mmCIF file of C-alpha atoms in Angstrom:
data_model
loop_
_atom_site.group_PDB
_atom_site.id
_atom_site.type_symbol
_atom_site.label_atom_id
_atom_site.label_comp_id
_atom_site.label_asym_id
_atom_site.label_seq_id
_atom_site.Cartn_x
_atom_site.Cartn_y
_atom_site.Cartn_z
ATOM 1 C CA MET Z 1 11.119 -13.138 27.931
ATOM 2 C CA ILE Z 2 9.983 -12.483 24.348
ATOM 3 C CA ASN Z 3 6.433 -11.234 24.057
ATOM 4 C CA THR Z 4 4.141 -13.230 21.803
ATOM 5 C CA TRP Z 5 0.630 -13.516 20.413
ATOM 6 C CA LYS Z 6 -1.873 -15.088 22.832
ATOM 7 C CA GLN Z 7 -4.699 -17.112 21.316
ATOM 8 C CA THR Z 8 -8.267 -17.522 22.588
ATOM 9 C CA PHE Z 9 -10.917 -19.827 21.150
ATOM 10 C CA TRP Z 10 -13.680 -17.689 19.593
ATOM 11 C CA GLY Z 11 -16.052 -20.061 17.810
ATOM 12 C CA ILE Z 12 -16.607 -22.453 14.912
ATOM 13 C CA HIS Z 13 -17.140 -21.717 11.223
ATOM 14 C CA GLN Z 14 -17.878 -24.550 8.794
ATOM 15 C CA ASN Z 15 -16.468 -27.057 11.299
ATOM 16 C CA LYS Z 16 -13.212 -25.134 11.648
ATOM 17 C CA PRO Z 17 -12.070 -23.480 14.903
ATOM 18 C CA VAL Z 18 -11.808 -19.701 14.954
ATOM 19 C CA PHE Z 19 -9.457 -17.906 17.326
ATOM 20 C CA LEU Z 20 -8.667 -14.408 18.507
ATOM 21 C CA PHE Z 21 -4.965 -13.554 18.675
ATOM 22 C CA LYS Z 22 -3.851 -10.708 20.928
ATOM 23 C CA TYR Z 23 -0.487 -9.013 21.217
ATOM 24 C CA GLU Z 24 -0.258 -6.573 24.133
ATOM 25 C CA ASN Z 25 2.518 -4.142 24.945
ATOM 26 C CA THR Z 26 3.601 -3.303 28.470
ATOM 27 C CA ASP Z 27 1.983 0.133 28.138
ATOM 28 C CA GLY Z 28 -1.451 -1.460 27.597
ATOM 29 C CA SER Z 29 -1.722 -0.866 23.848
ATOM 30 C CA TYR Z 30 -2.602 -3.968 21.845
ATOM 31 C CA ALA Z 31 -3.753 -5.433 18.560
ATOM 32 C CA GLU Z 32 -6.200 -8.285 18.017
ATOM 33 C CA VAL Z 33 -6.499 -10.415 14.877
ATOM 34 C CA THR Z 34 -8.770 -13.342 14.054
ATOM 35 C CA ASN Z 35 -8.113 -16.204 11.663
ATOM 36 C CA TYR Z 36 -11.638 -15.739 10.277
ATOM 37 C CA GLY Z 37 -10.915 -13.659 7.194
ATOM 38 C CA ALA Z 38 -7.430 -12.901 8.574
ATOM 39 C CA ALA Z 39 -9.188 -9.819 9.948
ATOM 40 C CA ILE Z 40 -7.968 -7.072 12.260
ATOM 41 C CA LYS Z 41 -10.433 -6.893 15.157
ATOM 42 C CA SER Z 42 -8.871 -4.289 17.440
ATOM 43 C CA VAL Z 43 -6.116 -1.740 17.627
ATOM 44 C CA VAL Z 44 -6.235 -0.178 21.093
ATOM 45 C CA VAL Z 45 -4.043 2.883 21.568
ATOM 46 C CA PRO Z 46 -4.039 5.941 23.893
ATOM 47 C CA ASP Z 47 -5.044 9.514 23.186
ATOM 48 C CA ASN Z 48 -3.307 12.636 24.489
ATOM 49 C CA ALA Z 49 -5.079 12.224 27.840
ATOM 50 C CA GLY Z 50 -3.850 8.639 28.191
ATOM 51 C CA VAL Z 51 -7.288 7.130 27.453
ATOM 52 C CA PHE Z 52 -7.098 3.846 25.536
ATOM 53 C CA ARG Z 53 -9.704 3.158 22.846
ATOM 54 C CA ASN Z 54 -10.122 0.814 19.891
ATOM 55 C CA VAL Z 55 -9.573 2.784 16.669
ATOM 56 C CA VAL Z 56 -10.916 0.226 14.171
ATOM 57 C CA LEU Z 57 -14.556 -0.726 13.786
ATOM 58 C CA ASP Z 58 -15.193 -4.244 15.051
ATOM 59 C CA PHE Z 59 -17.828 -6.747 16.148
ATOM 60 C CA PRO Z 60 -18.067 -8.137 19.694
ATOM 61 C CA ALA Z 61 -18.710 -11.701 18.475
ATOM 62 C CA LEU Z 62 -17.718 -13.949 15.583
ATOM 63 C CA SER Z 63 -21.293 -13.898 14.271
ATOM 64 C CA GLY Z 64 -20.874 -10.230 13.372
ATOM 65 C CA TYR Z 65 -18.064 -11.082 10.970
ATOM 66 C CA GLN Z 66 -19.891 -14.109 9.577
ATOM 67 C CA ASN Z 67 -22.932 -11.986 8.707
ATOM 68 C CA ASP Z 68 -21.098 -8.840 7.598
ATOM 69 C CA ARG Z 69 -21.064 -7.696 3.964
ATOM 70 C CA CYS Z 70 -18.873 -4.606 4.449
ATOM 71 C CA TYR Z 71 -15.542 -6.400 5.023
ATOM 72 C CA LEU Z 72 -14.809 -4.966 8.490
ATOM 73 C CA GLY Z 73 -11.101 -5.507 9.167
ATOM 74 C CA ALA Z 74 -10.861 -8.309 6.612
ATOM 75 C CA THR Z 75 -8.140 -9.479 4.293
ATOM 76 C CA VAL Z 76 -9.759 -9.173 0.861
ATOM 77 C CA GLY Z 77 -8.928 -11.026 -2.348
ATOM 78 C CA ARG Z 78 -8.279 -12.740 -4.593
ATOM 79 C CA PHE Z 79 -8.643 -9.371 -6.237
ATOM 80 C CA ALA Z 80 -9.259 -6.328 -4.054
ATOM 81 C CA ASN Z 81 -11.601 -3.762 -5.565
ATOM 82 C CA ARG Z 82 -13.551 -4.177 -8.811
ATOM 83 C CA ILE Z 83 -13.108 -6.076 -12.047
ATOM 84 C CA ALA Z 84 -15.453 -4.731 -14.724
ATOM 85 C CA ASN Z 85 -18.173 -7.055 -15.977
ATOM 86 C CA ALA Z 86 -16.663 -9.817 -13.850
ATOM 87 C CA SER Z 87 -14.291 -10.874 -16.605
ATOM 88 C CA TYR Z 88 -10.946 -10.248 -18.246
ATOM 89 C CA VAL Z 89 -9.039 -11.478 -21.312
ATOM 90 C CA HIS Z 90 -5.623 -13.079 -20.916
ATOM 91 C CA GLU Z 91 -3.609 -14.410 -23.863
ATOM 92 C CA GLY Z 92 -6.691 -14.385 -26.057
ATOM 93 C CA TYR Z 93 -8.984 -16.227 -23.645
ATOM 94 C CA ARG Z 94 -11.810 -14.617 -21.697
ATOM 95 C CA VAL Z 95 -11.971 -15.616 -18.032
ATOM 96 C CA CYS Z 96 -15.440 -15.248 -16.508
ATOM 97 C CA LEU Z 97 -15.560 -14.474 -12.795
ATOM 98 C CA GLU Z 98 -18.306 -14.520 -10.187
ATOM 99 C CA SER Z 99 -20.267 -11.242 -10.156
ATOM 100 C CA ASN Z 100 -21.275 -9.831 -6.765
ATOM 101 C CA ASP Z 101 -21.528 -6.088 -7.419
ATOM 102 C CA GLY Z 102 -24.133 -5.731 -10.127
ATOM 103 C CA PRO Z 103 -22.459 -7.036 -13.296
ATOM 104 C CA HIS Z 104 -18.999 -6.588 -11.758
ATOM 105 C CA GLN Z 105 -16.867 -8.474 -9.283
ATOM 106 C CA ASN Z 106 -15.720 -6.783 -6.074
ATOM 107 C CA HIS Z 107 -13.144 -8.089 -3.573
ATOM 108 C CA GLY Z 108 -12.966 -11.576 -5.083
ATOM 109 C CA GLY Z 109 -16.657 -12.522 -5.174
ATOM 110 C CA CYS Z 110 -19.151 -13.792 -2.625
ATOM 111 C CA ASN Z 111 -16.717 -16.094 -0.817
ATOM 112 C CA GLY Z 112 -13.412 -14.318 -1.000
ATOM 113 C CA PHE Z 113 -10.592 -14.416 1.524
ATOM 114 C CA ASN Z 114 -12.741 -12.416 3.959
ATOM 115 C CA ALA Z 115 -15.082 -15.402 4.450
ATOM 116 C CA GLN Z 116 -12.423 -18.104 4.933
ATOM 117 C CA VAL Z 117 -10.909 -19.646 8.063
ATOM 118 C CA PHE Z 118 -7.123 -19.505 7.878
ATOM 119 C CA ASP Z 119 -4.714 -21.978 9.431
ATOM 120 C CA PHE Z 120 -2.142 -20.361 11.683
ATOM 121 C CA GLU Z 121 1.266 -20.492 13.301
ATOM 122 C CA ILE Z 122 2.636 -18.348 16.117
ATOM 123 C CA ASN Z 123 6.370 -17.771 15.994
ATOM 124 C CA GLY Z 124 7.167 -15.424 18.864
ATOM 125 C CA GLU Z 125 6.316 -11.910 17.714
ATOM 126 C CA LEU Z 126 5.103 -13.154 14.326
ATOM 127 C CA LEU Z 127 1.579 -14.411 13.604
ATOM 128 C CA ILE Z 128 1.311 -16.283 10.296
ATOM 129 C CA LEU Z 129 -2.084 -17.072 8.792
ATOM 130 C CA TYR Z 130 -2.253 -19.594 5.934
ATOM 131 C CA LEU Z 131 -4.865 -20.232 3.247
ATOM 132 C CA ARG Z 132 -5.106 -22.415 0.159
ATOM 133 C CA SER Z 133 -7.531 -20.843 -2.304
ATOM 134 C CA PRO Z 134 -8.571 -23.573 -4.771
ATOM 135 C CA SER Z 135 -8.677 -23.106 -8.521
ATOM 136 C CA GLY Z 136 -12.094 -21.754 -9.513
ATOM 137 C CA ALA Z 137 -12.622 -19.716 -6.327
ATOM 138 C CA GLY Z 138 -14.521 -16.633 -7.479
ATOM 139 C CA GLY Z 139 -13.897 -17.831 -11.020
ATOM 140 C CA PHE Z 140 -10.125 -17.326 -10.838
ATOM 141 C CA PRO Z 141 -7.740 -19.937 -12.262
ATOM 142 C CA GLY Z 142 -5.024 -21.710 -10.304
ATOM 143 C CA ASP Z 143 -4.526 -22.808 -6.718
ATOM 144 C CA VAL Z 144 -3.232 -19.858 -4.705
ATOM 145 C CA PHE Z 145 -1.276 -20.387 -1.498
ATOM 146 C CA LEU Z 146 -1.412 -17.310 0.703
ATOM 147 C CA GLU Z 147 0.389 -16.290 3.871
ATOM 148 C CA VAL Z 148 -0.609 -13.215 5.885
ATOM 149 C CA HIS Z 149 2.049 -12.142 8.401
ATOM 150 C CA TYR Z 150 1.078 -9.862 11.300
ATOM 151 C CA THR Z 151 3.398 -8.083 13.743
ATOM 152 C CA TRP Z 152 2.679 -5.534 16.506
ATOM 153 C CA SER Z 153 5.549 -3.484 17.896
ATOM 154 C CA ARG Z 154 6.311 -1.505 21.051
ATOM 155 C CA LYS Z 155 6.090 1.588 18.830
ATOM 156 C CA ARG Z 156 2.414 0.722 18.129
ATOM 157 C CA GLU Z 157 3.067 -0.294 14.542
ATOM 158 C CA LEU Z 158 0.866 -3.007 13.030
ATOM 159 C CA GLY Z 159 2.749 -4.658 10.184
ATOM 160 C CA ILE Z 160 1.206 -6.826 7.467
ATOM 161 C CA LYS Z 161 3.033 -8.849 4.826
ATOM 162 C CA TYR Z 162 1.293 -10.816 2.067
ATOM 163 C CA ILE Z 163 3.173 -13.714 0.471
ATOM 164 C CA ALA Z 164 1.480 -15.782 -2.236
ATOM 165 C CA ARG Z 165 2.198 -18.314 -4.950
ATOM 166 C CA THR Z 166 0.051 -19.813 -7.680
ATOM 167 C CA THR Z 167 -0.051 -22.943 -9.825
ATOM 168 C CA VAL Z 168 -1.463 -21.121 -12.885
ATOM 169 C CA THR Z 169 -1.127 -17.535 -14.110
ATOM 170 C CA THR Z 170 -3.750 -15.508 -12.247
ATOM 171 C CA PRO Z 171 -4.399 -11.878 -11.265
ATOM 172 C CA LEU Z 172 -3.830 -11.154 -7.588
ATOM 173 C CA ASN Z 173 -4.450 -8.022 -5.530
ATOM 174 C CA ILE Z 174 -4.684 -8.369 -1.737
ATOM 175 C CA THR Z 175 -5.353 -5.718 0.898
ATOM 176 C CA ASN Z 176 -6.753 -5.050 4.344
ATOM 177 C CA HIS Z 177 -10.199 -3.494 4.704
ATOM 178 C CA SER Z 178 -10.185 -2.002 8.211
ATOM 179 C CA TYR Z 179 -12.393 1.000 8.940
ATOM 180 C CA PHE Z 180 -10.417 3.486 11.045
ATOM 181 C CA ASN Z 181 -11.901 6.006 13.461
ATOM 182 C CA LEU Z 182 -9.167 7.610 15.540
ATOM 183 C CA SER Z 183 -11.658 9.166 17.938
ATOM 184 C CA GLY Z 184 -12.266 5.684 19.343
ATOM 185 C CA ALA Z 185 -15.970 6.507 19.568
ATOM 186 C CA ARG Z 186 -19.207 6.003 17.676
ATOM 187 C CA SER Z 187 -18.933 9.223 15.686
ATOM 188 C CA GLU Z 188 -18.528 10.291 12.091
ATOM 189 C CA ILE Z 189 -15.061 10.931 10.714
ATOM 190 C CA TRP Z 190 -15.531 14.412 9.224
ATOM 191 C CA ASN Z 191 -13.187 16.071 11.755
ATOM 192 C CA HIS Z 192 -10.328 13.744 10.819
ATOM 193 C CA LYS Z 193 -7.583 15.417 8.794
ATOM 194 C CA LEU Z 194 -6.178 13.409 5.892
ATOM 195 C CA ARG Z 195 -3.027 14.051 3.870
ATOM 196 C CA VAL Z 196 -2.310 11.746 0.915
ATOM 197 C CA ALA Z 197 1.006 11.450 -0.929
ATOM 198 C CA SER Z 198 -0.702 11.582 -4.299
ATOM 199 C CA HIS Z 199 -1.310 14.042 -7.093
ATOM 200 C CA ARG Z 200 -3.230 11.660 -9.388
ATOM 201 C CA VAL Z 201 -6.332 9.501 -9.146
ATOM 202 C CA LEU Z 202 -8.141 7.135 -11.480
ATOM 203 C CA GLU Z 203 -11.229 8.540 -13.132
ATOM 204 C CA THR Z 204 -14.148 6.150 -12.629
ATOM 205 C CA SER Z 205 -17.661 5.598 -13.885
ATOM 206 C CA PRO Z 206 -20.646 6.070 -11.528
ATOM 207 C CA ASP Z 207 -20.287 2.410 -10.462
ATOM 208 C CA TYR Z 208 -16.589 2.926 -9.562
ATOM 209 C CA ILE Z 209 -15.091 1.199 -12.616
ATOM 210 C CA PRO Z 210 -11.925 2.911 -13.939
ATOM 211 C CA THR Z 211 -12.335 4.537 -17.331
ATOM 212 C CA GLY Z 212 -8.602 4.209 -17.935
ATOM 213 C CA LYS Z 213 -8.035 7.941 -17.638
ATOM 214 C CA ILE Z 214 -5.803 9.424 -14.934
ATOM 215 C CA ILE Z 215 -6.823 12.810 -13.501
ATOM 216 C CA SER Z 216 -5.580 15.257 -10.873
ATOM 217 C CA SER Z 217 -6.302 14.300 -7.273
ATOM 218 C CA GLU Z 218 -7.569 17.853 -6.738
ATOM 219 C CA GLU Z 219 -10.682 16.901 -8.691
ATOM 220 C CA VAL Z 220 -11.793 14.587 -5.869
ATOM 221 C CA TYR Z 221 -9.814 15.888 -2.878
ATOM 222 C CA PRO Z 222 -9.013 19.567 -3.497
ATOM 223 C CA HIS Z 223 -7.501 20.587 -0.132
ATOM 224 C CA ASN Z 224 -5.042 17.851 0.775
ATOM 225 C CA GLY Z 225 -4.312 17.888 4.513
ATOM 226 C CA LEU Z 226 -7.491 19.605 5.659
ATOM 227 C CA SER Z 227 -10.312 17.796 7.400
ATOM 228 C CA LEU Z 228 -12.508 15.385 5.488
ATOM 229 C CA GLY Z 229 -15.461 17.616 6.255
ATOM 230 C CA GLU Z 230 -13.793 20.731 4.855
ATOM 231 C CA ASN Z 231 -12.951 18.830 1.683
ATOM 232 C CA LEU Z 232 -16.090 16.824 1.095
ATOM 233 C CA ILE Z 233 -19.176 17.996 2.980
ATOM 234 C CA HIS Z 234 -18.863 21.502 1.583
ATOM 235 C CA SER Z 235 -17.633 20.492 -1.858
ATOM 236 C CA ASP Z 236 -19.699 20.594 -5.025
ATOM 237 C CA THR Z 237 -19.911 16.791 -5.078
ATOM 238 C CA ALA Z 238 -21.296 16.565 -1.523
ATOM 239 C CA ARG Z 239 -20.148 12.963 -1.226
ATOM 240 C CA GLY Z 240 -17.491 10.943 0.489
ATOM 241 C CA LEU Z 241 -14.441 9.354 -1.072
ATOM 242 C CA ASN Z 242 -14.360 6.039 -2.896
ATOM 243 C CA ASP Z 243 -11.377 6.770 -5.089
ATOM 244 C CA PHE Z 244 -8.060 5.211 -6.065
ATOM 245 C CA PHE Z 245 -5.094 7.500 -5.404
ATOM 246 C CA ILE Z 246 -1.897 6.771 -7.327
ATOM 247 C CA LEU Z 247 0.929 7.241 -4.857
ATOM 248 C CA ASP Z 248 3.745 9.644 -5.672
ATOM 249 C CA PRO Z 249 7.198 8.141 -6.276
ATOM 250 C CA VAL Z 250 8.596 6.840 -2.983
ATOM 251 C CA ARG Z 251 10.838 9.214 -1.066
ATOM 252 C CA THR Z 252 13.108 8.074 1.748
ATOM 253 C CA GLU Z 253 13.706 9.992 4.923
ATOM 254 C CA CYS Z 254 16.386 8.684 7.300
ATOM 255 C CA GLY Z 255 16.260 5.321 5.556
ATOM 256 C CA LYS Z 256 12.478 4.969 5.828
ATOM 257 C CA SER Z 257 9.961 5.462 3.040
ATOM 258 C CA SER Z 258 7.656 8.430 3.362
ATOM 259 C CA PRO Z 259 4.067 7.577 4.312
ATOM 260 C CA ALA Z 260 1.392 6.960 1.721
ATOM 261 C CA CYS Z 261 -1.011 8.931 3.879
ATOM 262 C CA PHE Z 262 -1.358 10.593 7.271
ATOM 263 C CA LEU Z 263 -4.605 10.609 9.263
ATOM 264 C CA HIS Z 264 -5.118 12.793 12.351
ATOM 265 C CA ASP Z 265 -7.936 13.286 14.833
ATOM 266 C CA PRO Z 266 -7.330 16.759 16.350
ATOM 267 C CA GLU Z 267 -9.682 16.141 19.286
ATOM 268 C CA THR Z 268 -7.843 13.104 20.683
ATOM 269 C CA GLY Z 269 -4.429 13.764 19.157
ATOM 270 C CA ARG Z 270 -4.259 10.245 17.712
ATOM 271 C CA THR Z 271 -2.447 9.880 14.388
ATOM 272 C CA LEU Z 272 -2.018 7.134 11.803
ATOM 273 C CA GLU Z 273 0.734 6.921 9.195
ATOM 274 C CA VAL Z 274 0.387 4.297 6.472
ATOM 275 C CA PHE Z 275 3.454 2.867 4.721
ATOM 276 C CA THR Z 276 3.235 0.410 1.840
ATOM 277 C CA THR Z 277 4.989 -1.214 -1.106
ATOM 278 C CA TYR Z 278 1.796 -1.001 -3.185
ATOM 279 C CA PRO Z 279 1.508 1.642 -5.949
ATOM 280 C CA GLY Z 280 -1.847 3.029 -4.833
ATOM 281 C CA LEU Z 281 -4.424 3.563 -2.149
ATOM 282 C CA GLN Z 282 -8.198 3.177 -2.346
ATOM 283 C CA ILE Z 283 -9.681 5.658 0.102
ATOM 284 C CA TYR Z 284 -13.254 4.913 1.126
ATOM 285 C CA THR Z 285 -15.174 6.983 3.663
ATOM 286 C CA GLY Z 286 -17.776 4.292 4.251
ATOM 287 C CA ASP Z 287 -20.578 5.910 2.262
ATOM 288 C CA PHE Z 288 -22.421 2.578 2.080
ATOM 289 C CA LEU Z 289 -21.390 1.182 5.459
ATOM 290 C CA ASN Z 290 -24.269 -0.763 6.996
ATOM 291 C CA SER Z 291 -23.029 -3.420 9.416
ATOM 292 C CA ARG Z 292 -25.122 -4.708 12.294
ATOM 293 C CA ILE Z 293 -23.372 -4.717 15.666
ATOM 294 C CA SER Z 294 -26.346 -6.045 17.640
ATOM 295 C CA ASP Z 295 -30.138 -6.160 17.405
ATOM 296 C CA ASP Z 296 -30.235 -2.480 18.359
ATOM 297 C CA GLU Z 297 -27.020 -1.086 16.883
ATOM 298 C CA CYS Z 298 -25.580 -0.727 13.414
ATOM 299 C CA TYR Z 299 -22.491 0.921 11.973
ATOM 300 C CA GLY Z 300 -23.595 3.537 9.465
ATOM 301 C CA PRO Z 301 -22.071 5.725 6.746
ATOM 302 C CA TYR Z 302 -18.982 7.788 7.584
ATOM 303 C CA GLU Z 303 -18.257 6.107 10.935
ATOM 304 C CA GLY Z 304 -14.930 4.844 9.599
ATOM 305 C CA ILE Z 305 -12.455 5.399 6.785
ATOM 306 C CA CYS Z 306 -10.745 2.619 4.818
ATOM 307 C CA LEU Z 307 -7.162 3.129 3.624
ATOM 308 C CA GLU Z 308 -6.778 0.162 1.274
ATOM 309 C CA CYS Z 309 -3.230 -0.187 -0.073
ATOM 310 C CA GLN Z 310 -3.408 -2.131 -3.331
ATOM 311 C CA PHE Z 311 -2.766 -2.371 -7.059
ATOM 312 C CA TYR Z 312 -4.988 -0.499 -9.504
ATOM 313 C CA PRO Z 313 -8.617 -1.695 -9.641
ATOM 314 C CA ASP Z 314 -9.694 -3.481 -12.845
ATOM 315 C CA SER Z 315 -6.049 -3.673 -13.901
ATOM 316 C CA PRO Z 316 -6.483 -6.975 -15.829
ATOM 317 C CA ASN Z 317 -8.605 -4.973 -18.287
ATOM 318 C CA HIS Z 318 -6.182 -2.033 -18.687
ATOM 319 C CA LYS Z 319 -2.847 -2.812 -20.287
ATOM 320 C CA HIS Z 320 -1.353 0.548 -19.281
ATOM 321 C CA PHE Z 321 -1.980 -0.106 -15.570
ATOM 322 C CA PRO Z 322 0.740 -1.856 -13.542
ATOM 323 C CA GLY Z 323 0.467 -5.606 -14.079
ATOM 324 C CA THR Z 324 -1.185 -7.850 -11.517
ATOM 325 C CA PHE Z 325 -0.788 -11.264 -13.144
ATOM 326 C CA LEU Z 326 1.183 -13.640 -10.923
ATOM 327 C CA GLU Z 327 3.114 -16.399 -12.697
ATOM 328 C CA PRO Z 328 3.818 -19.830 -11.177
ATOM 329 C CA SER Z 329 7.524 -18.999 -11.200
ATOM 330 C CA GLU Z 330 6.981 -15.816 -9.173
ATOM 331 C CA THR Z 331 6.245 -14.930 -5.559
ATOM 332 C CA TYR Z 332 3.772 -12.209 -4.620
ATOM 333 C CA GLU Z 333 5.140 -10.162 -1.724
ATOM 334 C CA GLU Z 334 3.712 -6.813 -0.582
ATOM 335 C CA THR Z 335 3.627 -4.996 2.747
ATOM 336 C CA ILE Z 336 1.461 -2.530 4.668
ATOM 337 C CA ALA Z 337 2.333 -0.850 7.970
ATOM 338 C CA TYR Z 338 -0.176 1.056 10.110
ATOM 339 C CA CYS Z 339 1.806 3.257 12.508
ATOM 340 C CA PHE Z 340 -0.135 4.878 15.348
ATOM 341 C CA GLY Z 341 1.070 7.895 17.266
ATOM 342 C CA LEU Z 342 0.132 11.141 18.993
ATOM 343 C CA SER Z 343 0.222 14.756 17.928
ATOM 344 C CA ARG Z 344 0.818 17.053 20.916
#
């Protein structure tokens, strides 16, 4: 018998039913996704001692996601990351967007994909979430029709595919915004070791807007592969990461692309490899994380790390960045794979 996603009613949002979808392997590892924001709720995997824990930050109830402003687990868009001054010029016309991050737009505005209820279809091992984003959403032109495909494998690989079309030329940049903590506990992530397949990052202003200049990744992450704490707590900047890493040209090993990054928690032995078709990776150590779990509990800074595969931020305003304008004759198709393992 083919395994499949099991759905459970979870609540109502704006008169639409919200469900949890769970795919469990025979070894007890599983992934959970909700059609609210097409968000990843849980990825439960073992450590070296065989103890299973959830390695993404989540909320116990739908209300947590409805009230959250930090995008826990969410699919974000229409445009992941920032667009400077909430506007861009295309073919001589200025398009004004909704601002939600000072004068800028971040992650598509106040009611982006993260705050929408998706329709769904379960096709055996494949979960498909559907959304029509109407013209004008966040200020963007054109109706966008989005599909988010989720798979969970026996090898503990969570696959995501984004497929989108538009009726009018529009910029599009979609990613997942999970906060990972491989310890599976309420602890900060400074002991996690991170290796990134990148030698270049975008220089940004103090409010995280790209200047257009590309600099060495050593300027923000000098000791690639060491722990986050060794790199950042004791660095001159004394801050976390909120930087866009330009991925090195793709290498193939045994027919499979090399990972964009590798995350490792030495204490539990859990590992995470990230594979993607996107050209870059926004790495965010949750410096501003402030998400209420309950009346007495709140996720705080550095309790999770985001590994957001995406196109360059603010690319509509930088002609030398890879293009993000989707034409009506084209299909947007990008993939992310989160592959969980153990280091003995």
